[in-house]
Amino acid sequence: MNSPAGFDPRLTPARPDLAASHLKGKVEAARFVEGVRMRVTAPKAPLRRNPAPDAPLDTEALHGERVTVYETTEEGWCWGQLEVDSYVGWIPASALSAPGQEATHRVDALRTLVFAGPNIKRPPLMALPFLSRVVVVRQEGDFAVSDDGGFVSASHLVPVDAVVPDFVGTARRFMGAPYLWGGRTNLGLDCSGLVQIALQAAGYACPRDSDMQAGLGSQVDVSGGLGALRSGDLIYWKGHIGIVSEPGRLLHANGFHMAVAEEPLDAAVKRIRNSGSEVLAVRRVTQ
């Protein structure tokens, strides 16, 4: 189902049959509903284009993120909008629960284990990815105890509003992670997912897709070539984006390596040009 003309369907909770109540008067729909705020309680939850397990993966919602749900089907799918980047799609209802308290901490390790008690010899309950959000109610020894009774290594958590300015360094932590269209964790992520995760950790509100990210920061004049680009500059092609890790080097999740890889910038530009795509823009994000 498509969103009304003039609205980006990725970011607009509106279909011909159903739309969010705040869009009444702006779009046409058979009915308008108030959304219900929910929390992702699974380690991660797929957000798909259609309510089917084999539908394309558009993005992933991470543990603790909030979702506004506008419809829940009998088959167990929720149609809603992510709070972190406004993306709209279908999420399994089994991955969601009531919102509860606002998160106090976030995961700073690429992945951390949640135990049923303060003992690392106990079987873990789940593994939470980087940037997952948790509510810490107390500390017990080396463990932080979450509001749902899970025990997480306190050394793997930072306050939810902590900022890591070096987003290039954050992106480098994902080196070797497999390429996954729509992914946002070290188990698999795509080019824009890598950029989004790195910038979010640095305190930026970053949109999800590469064409949206091409509007971040300020335009860099590359009429004289790419040799003067700085660490942190974002290079955008149609359907692809990467980070200049240092002068002359590109860090990106890509289908050629099928992983997050760092390589000579000139080699990447040449290869992508040979596949039919030229650099469209370079953006500089400053804090």
CSV table of C-alpha atoms in Angstrom, one decimal:
chain,number,residue,atom,x,y,z
A,1,MET,CA,0.0,0.0,0.0
A,2,ASN,CA,1.3,3.4,-1.0
A,3,SER,CA,1.4,6.7,1.0
A,4,PRO,CA,-0.5,9.7,-0.5
A,5,ALA,CA,1.2,11.6,-3.3
A,6,GLY,CA,3.7,14.2,-2.1
A,7,PHE,CA,4.6,12.3,1.1
A,8,ASP,CA,7.6,10.0,1.5
A,9,PRO,CA,6.1,6.6,2.2
A,10,ARG,CA,9.1,5.6,4.3
A,11,LEU,CA,8.4,8.4,6.8
A,12,THR,CA,4.6,8.9,6.5
A,13,PRO,CA,2.3,6.7,8.6
A,14,ALA,CA,-0.5,6.9,6.0
A,15,ARG,CA,-2.1,4.4,3.6
A,16,PRO,CA,-5.3,4.7,1.6
A,17,ASP,CA,-7.1,2.6,4.3
A,18,LEU,CA,-5.5,3.9,7.4
A,19,ALA,CA,-3.5,6.9,8.6
A,20,ALA,CA,-2.2,8.5,11.8
A,21,SER,CA,-4.7,10.9,13.4
A,22,HIS,CA,-2.2,13.8,13.3
A,23,LEU,CA,-2.3,13.6,9.5
A,24,LYS,CA,-6.0,14.3,9.3
A,25,GLY,CA,-6.6,17.1,6.9
A,26,LYS,CA,-3.2,16.6,5.3
A,27,VAL,CA,-3.8,13.2,3.6
A,28,GLU,CA,-6.8,11.2,2.5
A,29,ALA,CA,-7.5,7.8,4.2
A,30,ALA,CA,-10.5,5.7,5.0
A,31,ARG,CA,-9.9,6.1,8.7
A,32,PHE,CA,-7.6,7.9,11.1
A,33,VAL,CA,-6.3,6.4,14.4
A,34,GLU,CA,-4.3,7.4,17.4
A,35,GLY,CA,-1.1,5.4,17.7
A,36,VAL,CA,0.0,3.4,20.7
A,37,ARG,CA,3.5,3.8,21.9
A,38,MET,CA,5.4,0.5,22.4
A,39,ARG,CA,8.9,-0.6,23.3
A,40,VAL,CA,11.1,-3.1,21.4
A,41,THR,CA,11.8,-5.9,23.9
A,42,ALA,CA,13.5,-8.3,21.5
A,43,PRO,CA,17.3,-7.8,21.0
A,44,LYS,CA,16.3,-6.4,17.6
A,45,ALA,CA,13.2,-6.4,15.5
A,46,PRO,CA,12.9,-6.4,11.7
A,47,LEU,CA,10.9,-3.6,10.1
A,48,ARG,CA,9.6,-5.0,6.8
A,49,ARG,CA,7.8,-3.5,3.8
A,50,ASN,CA,4.9,-5.9,4.1
A,51,PRO,CA,3.5,-8.1,6.9
A,52,ALA,CA,5.3,-11.3,6.0
A,53,PRO,CA,8.5,-12.9,7.3
A,54,ASP,CA,10.0,-13.1,3.7
A,55,ALA,CA,9.1,-9.5,2.9
A,56,PRO,CA,12.1,-7.1,2.2
A,57,LEU,CA,13.9,-5.9,5.3
A,58,ASP,CA,13.9,-2.1,5.3
A,59,THR,CA,15.6,-1.5,8.6
A,60,GLU,CA,15.8,-2.9,12.2
A,61,ALA,CA,14.6,-1.5,15.5
A,62,LEU,CA,17.0,-2.1,18.4
A,63,HIS,CA,16.1,-3.2,21.9
A,64,GLY,CA,14.6,-0.4,23.9
A,65,GLU,CA,13.7,1.8,21.0
A,66,ARG,CA,10.1,3.1,20.8
A,67,VAL,CA,7.5,2.4,18.1
A,68,THR,CA,4.2,4.1,17.6
A,69,VAL,CA,1.8,1.3,16.5
A,70,TYR,CA,-1.3,2.2,14.4
A,71,GLU,CA,-2.5,-1.3,13.5
A,72,THR,CA,-2.0,-4.9,14.8
A,73,THR,CA,-3.2,-7.7,12.7
A,74,GLU,CA,-4.6,-11.1,13.7
A,75,GLU,CA,-1.5,-12.7,12.2
A,76,GLY,CA,0.8,-10.9,14.7
A,77,TRP,CA,2.1,-7.9,12.7
A,78,CYS,CA,2.2,-4.3,13.9
A,79,TRP,CA,2.2,-1.4,11.4
A,80,GLY,CA,3.9,1.6,13.0
A,81,GLN,CA,6.6,4.3,13.0
A,82,LEU,CA,10.0,4.1,14.7
A,83,GLU,CA,10.7,7.0,17.0
A,84,VAL,CA,14.4,7.1,16.4
A,85,ASP,CA,14.3,8.0,12.7
A,86,SER,CA,10.5,8.1,11.8
A,87,TYR,CA,10.7,5.0,9.5
A,88,VAL,CA,7.4,3.3,8.8
A,89,GLY,CA,6.8,-0.4,8.3
A,90,TRP,CA,5.7,-3.8,9.7
A,91,ILE,CA,7.2,-5.3,12.9
A,92,PRO,CA,6.4,-8.6,14.6
A,93,ALA,CA,4.1,-8.0,17.5
A,94,SER,CA,6.0,-10.5,19.5
A,95,ALA,CA,9.0,-8.1,19.6
A,96,LEU,CA,7.0,-5.3,21.3
A,97,SER,CA,5.6,-4.6,24.7
A,98,ALA,CA,4.3,-1.7,26.8
A,99,PRO,CA,6.7,1.3,26.8
A,100,GLY,CA,7.6,1.2,30.5
A,101,GLN,CA,10.1,3.7,31.8
A,102,GLU,CA,12.4,5.8,29.6
A,103,ALA,CA,15.8,4.3,29.1
A,104,THR,CA,18.6,5.3,31.4
A,105,HIS,CA,21.5,3.6,29.7
A,106,ARG,CA,22.6,2.3,26.3
A,107,VAL,CA,24.8,-0.5,25.2
A,108,ASP,CA,28.4,0.6,24.3
A,109,ALA,CA,29.7,-2.8,23.4
A,110,LEU,CA,29.2,-4.2,19.9
A,111,ARG,CA,27.1,-6.9,21.7
A,112,THR,CA,26.5,-7.6,25.3
A,113,LEU,CA,24.9,-10.6,27.0
A,114,VAL,CA,22.0,-10.5,29.4
A,115,PHE,CA,22.0,-13.0,32.2
A,116,ALA,CA,19.3,-14.2,34.6
A,117,GLY,CA,21.5,-13.4,37.6
A,118,PRO,CA,24.8,-11.9,38.6
A,119,ASN,CA,26.9,-14.8,37.4
A,120,ILE,CA,28.6,-15.1,34.0
A,121,LYS,CA,28.5,-18.9,34.2
A,122,ARG,CA,24.7,-18.8,33.9
A,123,PRO,CA,23.2,-19.3,30.4
A,124,PRO,CA,22.5,-15.9,28.8
A,125,LEU,CA,19.0,-14.9,28.1
A,126,MET,CA,19.8,-12.7,25.1
A,127,ALA,CA,22.4,-10.7,23.4
A,128,LEU,CA,21.9,-6.9,23.0
A,129,PRO,CA,23.5,-5.0,20.1
A,130,PHE,CA,25.3,-1.7,20.2
A,131,LEU,CA,23.0,1.3,21.0
A,132,SER,CA,20.3,-0.9,22.6
A,133,ARG,CA,18.5,1.0,25.3
A,134,VAL,CA,17.9,-0.3,28.8
A,135,VAL,CA,16.4,0.9,32.1
A,136,VAL,CA,18.8,0.3,34.9
A,137,VAL,CA,17.1,0.1,38.3
A,138,ARG,CA,20.1,-0.8,40.4
A,139,GLN,CA,23.7,-2.2,40.4
A,140,GLU,CA,24.7,-5.5,41.9
A,141,GLY,CA,28.4,-6.0,41.9
A,142,ASP,CA,29.7,-5.7,38.4
A,143,PHE,CA,26.3,-6.0,36.9
A,144,ALA,CA,23.6,-3.5,36.1
A,145,VAL,CA,20.1,-4.8,36.7
A,146,SER,CA,17.4,-3.8,34.2
A,147,ASP,CA,13.7,-3.2,34.9
A,148,ASP,CA,12.9,-6.6,33.4
A,149,GLY,CA,15.3,-8.4,35.7
A,150,GLY,CA,18.2,-8.9,33.3
A,151,PHE,CA,21.8,-8.7,34.5
A,152,VAL,CA,24.2,-6.8,32.1
A,153,SER,CA,27.8,-6.1,32.6
A,154,ALA,CA,27.9,-2.5,33.8
A,155,SER,CA,31.2,-2.0,31.9
A,156,HIS,CA,29.2,-2.4,28.7
A,157,LEU,CA,26.8,0.4,29.4
A,158,VAL,CA,26.9,4.2,29.3
A,159,PRO,CA,24.3,6.8,30.2
A,160,VAL,CA,21.7,7.0,27.4
A,161,ASP,CA,22.7,10.5,26.5
A,162,ALA,CA,26.4,9.7,26.4
A,163,VAL,CA,28.2,11.1,23.2
A,164,VAL,CA,31.1,9.5,21.4
A,165,PRO,CA,32.3,12.4,19.1
A,166,ASP,CA,34.6,10.2,17.0
A,167,PHE,CA,32.1,8.6,14.7
A,168,VAL,CA,34.8,7.4,12.4
A,169,GLY,CA,36.2,5.4,15.3
A,170,THR,CA,32.8,4.0,16.1
A,171,ALA,CA,32.3,2.9,12.5
A,172,ARG,CA,35.7,1.2,12.5
A,173,ARG,CA,34.5,-0.9,15.4
A,174,PHE,CA,32.2,-2.7,12.9
A,175,MET,CA,35.1,-3.7,10.5
A,176,GLY,CA,34.4,-7.1,9.1
A,177,ALA,CA,30.7,-7.1,10.0
A,178,PRO,CA,28.8,-8.8,7.2
A,179,TYR,CA,26.8,-6.7,4.7
A,180,LEU,CA,23.0,-7.0,5.2
A,181,TRP,CA,20.5,-4.9,3.4
A,182,GLY,CA,18.5,-3.1,6.1
A,183,GLY,CA,20.7,-4.2,9.0
A,184,ARG,CA,21.8,-2.1,11.9
A,185,THR,CA,23.9,-4.4,14.1
A,186,ASN,CA,27.3,-6.1,14.0
A,187,LEU,CA,25.5,-9.3,12.8
A,188,GLY,CA,24.8,-7.5,9.6
A,189,LEU,CA,24.3,-3.9,8.4
A,190,ASP,CA,24.2,-1.9,5.2
A,191,CYS,CA,26.0,1.3,4.1
A,192,SER,CA,23.5,3.7,5.5
A,193,GLY,CA,23.0,1.6,8.6
A,194,LEU,CA,26.7,2.0,9.4
A,195,VAL,CA,26.6,5.7,8.9
A,196,GLN,CA,23.4,6.1,11.0
A,197,ILE,CA,24.7,4.0,13.9
A,198,ALA,CA,28.0,5.8,14.0
A,199,LEU,CA,26.4,9.3,13.9
A,200,GLN,CA,23.7,8.4,16.4
A,201,ALA,CA,26.4,7.4,18.9
A,202,ALA,CA,28.0,10.8,18.3
A,203,GLY,CA,24.8,12.5,19.2
A,204,TYR,CA,23.4,13.3,15.7
A,205,ALA,CA,19.8,12.7,14.7
A,206,CYS,CA,20.6,10.7,11.5
A,207,PRO,CA,18.0,9.6,9.0
A,208,ARG,CA,18.0,6.0,7.8
A,209,ASP,CA,18.6,5.8,4.1
A,210,SER,CA,21.5,7.1,2.0
A,211,ASP,CA,19.5,9.5,0.0
A,212,MET,CA,18.3,11.1,3.2
A,213,GLN,CA,21.8,11.2,4.7
A,214,ALA,CA,23.0,13.0,1.6
A,215,GLY,CA,21.4,16.1,3.1
A,216,LEU,CA,23.3,16.0,6.3
A,217,GLY,CA,25.9,18.7,7.3
A,218,SER,CA,27.2,21.1,4.6
A,219,GLN,CA,28.2,20.5,1.0
A,220,VAL,CA,31.9,20.1,0.3
A,221,ASP,CA,33.3,21.6,-2.9
A,222,VAL,CA,35.0,18.7,-4.8
A,223,SER,CA,35.5,20.5,-8.1
A,224,GLY,CA,39.3,20.2,-7.5
A,225,GLY,CA,39.0,16.4,-6.8
A,226,LEU,CA,38.6,14.2,-3.7
A,227,GLY,CA,42.2,14.6,-2.5
A,228,ALA,CA,41.4,17.2,0.1
A,229,LEU,CA,38.6,15.4,1.9
A,230,ARG,CA,38.9,15.1,5.7
A,231,SER,CA,38.3,12.3,8.1
A,232,GLY,CA,34.5,12.1,8.7
A,233,ASP,CA,33.4,13.4,5.3
A,234,LEU,CA,30.5,11.5,3.9
A,235,ILE,CA,30.6,10.5,0.2
A,236,TYR,CA,27.3,9.8,-1.5
A,237,TRP,CA,26.6,7.9,-4.7
A,238,LYS,CA,23.1,7.0,-5.9
A,239,GLY,CA,22.1,4.2,-3.5
A,240,HIS,CA,25.4,4.2,-1.6
A,241,ILE,CA,27.2,6.2,1.1
A,242,GLY,CA,30.6,5.8,2.8
A,243,ILE,CA,32.8,7.6,5.3
A,244,VAL,CA,36.2,9.1,4.7
A,245,SER,CA,38.2,7.4,7.5
A,246,GLU,CA,41.3,9.4,6.8
A,247,PRO,CA,42.6,11.2,3.7
A,248,GLY,CA,42.6,8.9,0.8
A,249,ARG,CA,40.7,6.1,2.6
A,250,LEU,CA,37.0,5.0,2.5
A,251,LEU,CA,35.2,3.1,5.2
A,252,HIS,CA,31.9,1.6,4.1
A,253,ALA,CA,29.6,-1.4,4.3
A,254,ASN,CA,29.3,-2.6,0.8
A,255,GLY,CA,28.2,-5.5,-1.4
A,256,PHE,CA,31.6,-5.8,-3.2
A,257,HIS,CA,33.3,-7.0,0.0
A,258,MET,CA,30.0,-8.2,1.5
A,259,ALA,CA,31.3,-6.6,4.7
A,260,VAL,CA,32.3,-3.4,6.4
A,261,ALA,CA,35.7,-2.7,4.8
A,262,GLU,CA,38.3,0.1,4.6
A,263,GLU,CA,40.0,0.6,1.3
A,264,PRO,CA,41.8,3.2,-0.8
A,265,LEU,CA,39.3,5.9,-1.8
A,266,ASP,CA,40.6,6.1,-5.4
A,267,ALA,CA,40.1,2.3,-5.9
A,268,ALA,CA,36.5,2.5,-4.5
A,269,VAL,CA,35.6,5.5,-6.6
A,270,LYS,CA,36.9,3.8,-9.8
A,271,ARG,CA,35.2,0.5,-9.1
A,272,ILE,CA,31.8,2.2,-8.4
A,273,ARG,CA,32.3,4.4,-11.5
A,274,ASN,CA,32.8,1.3,-13.6
A,275,SER,CA,29.5,-0.1,-12.2
A,276,GLY,CA,27.8,3.1,-13.6
A,277,SER,CA,27.7,5.5,-10.6
A,278,GLU,CA,29.5,8.7,-10.0
A,279,VAL,CA,30.0,10.6,-6.8
A,280,LEU,CA,27.0,12.8,-6.4
A,281,ALA,CA,27.9,14.7,-3.2
A,282,VAL,CA,30.3,15.0,-0.3
A,283,ARG,CA,28.9,16.2,3.0
A,284,ARG,CA,30.8,17.4,6.0
A,285,VAL,CA,29.2,16.8,9.4
A,286,THR,CA,30.6,18.9,12.2
A,287,GLN,CA,29.6,18.9,15.9
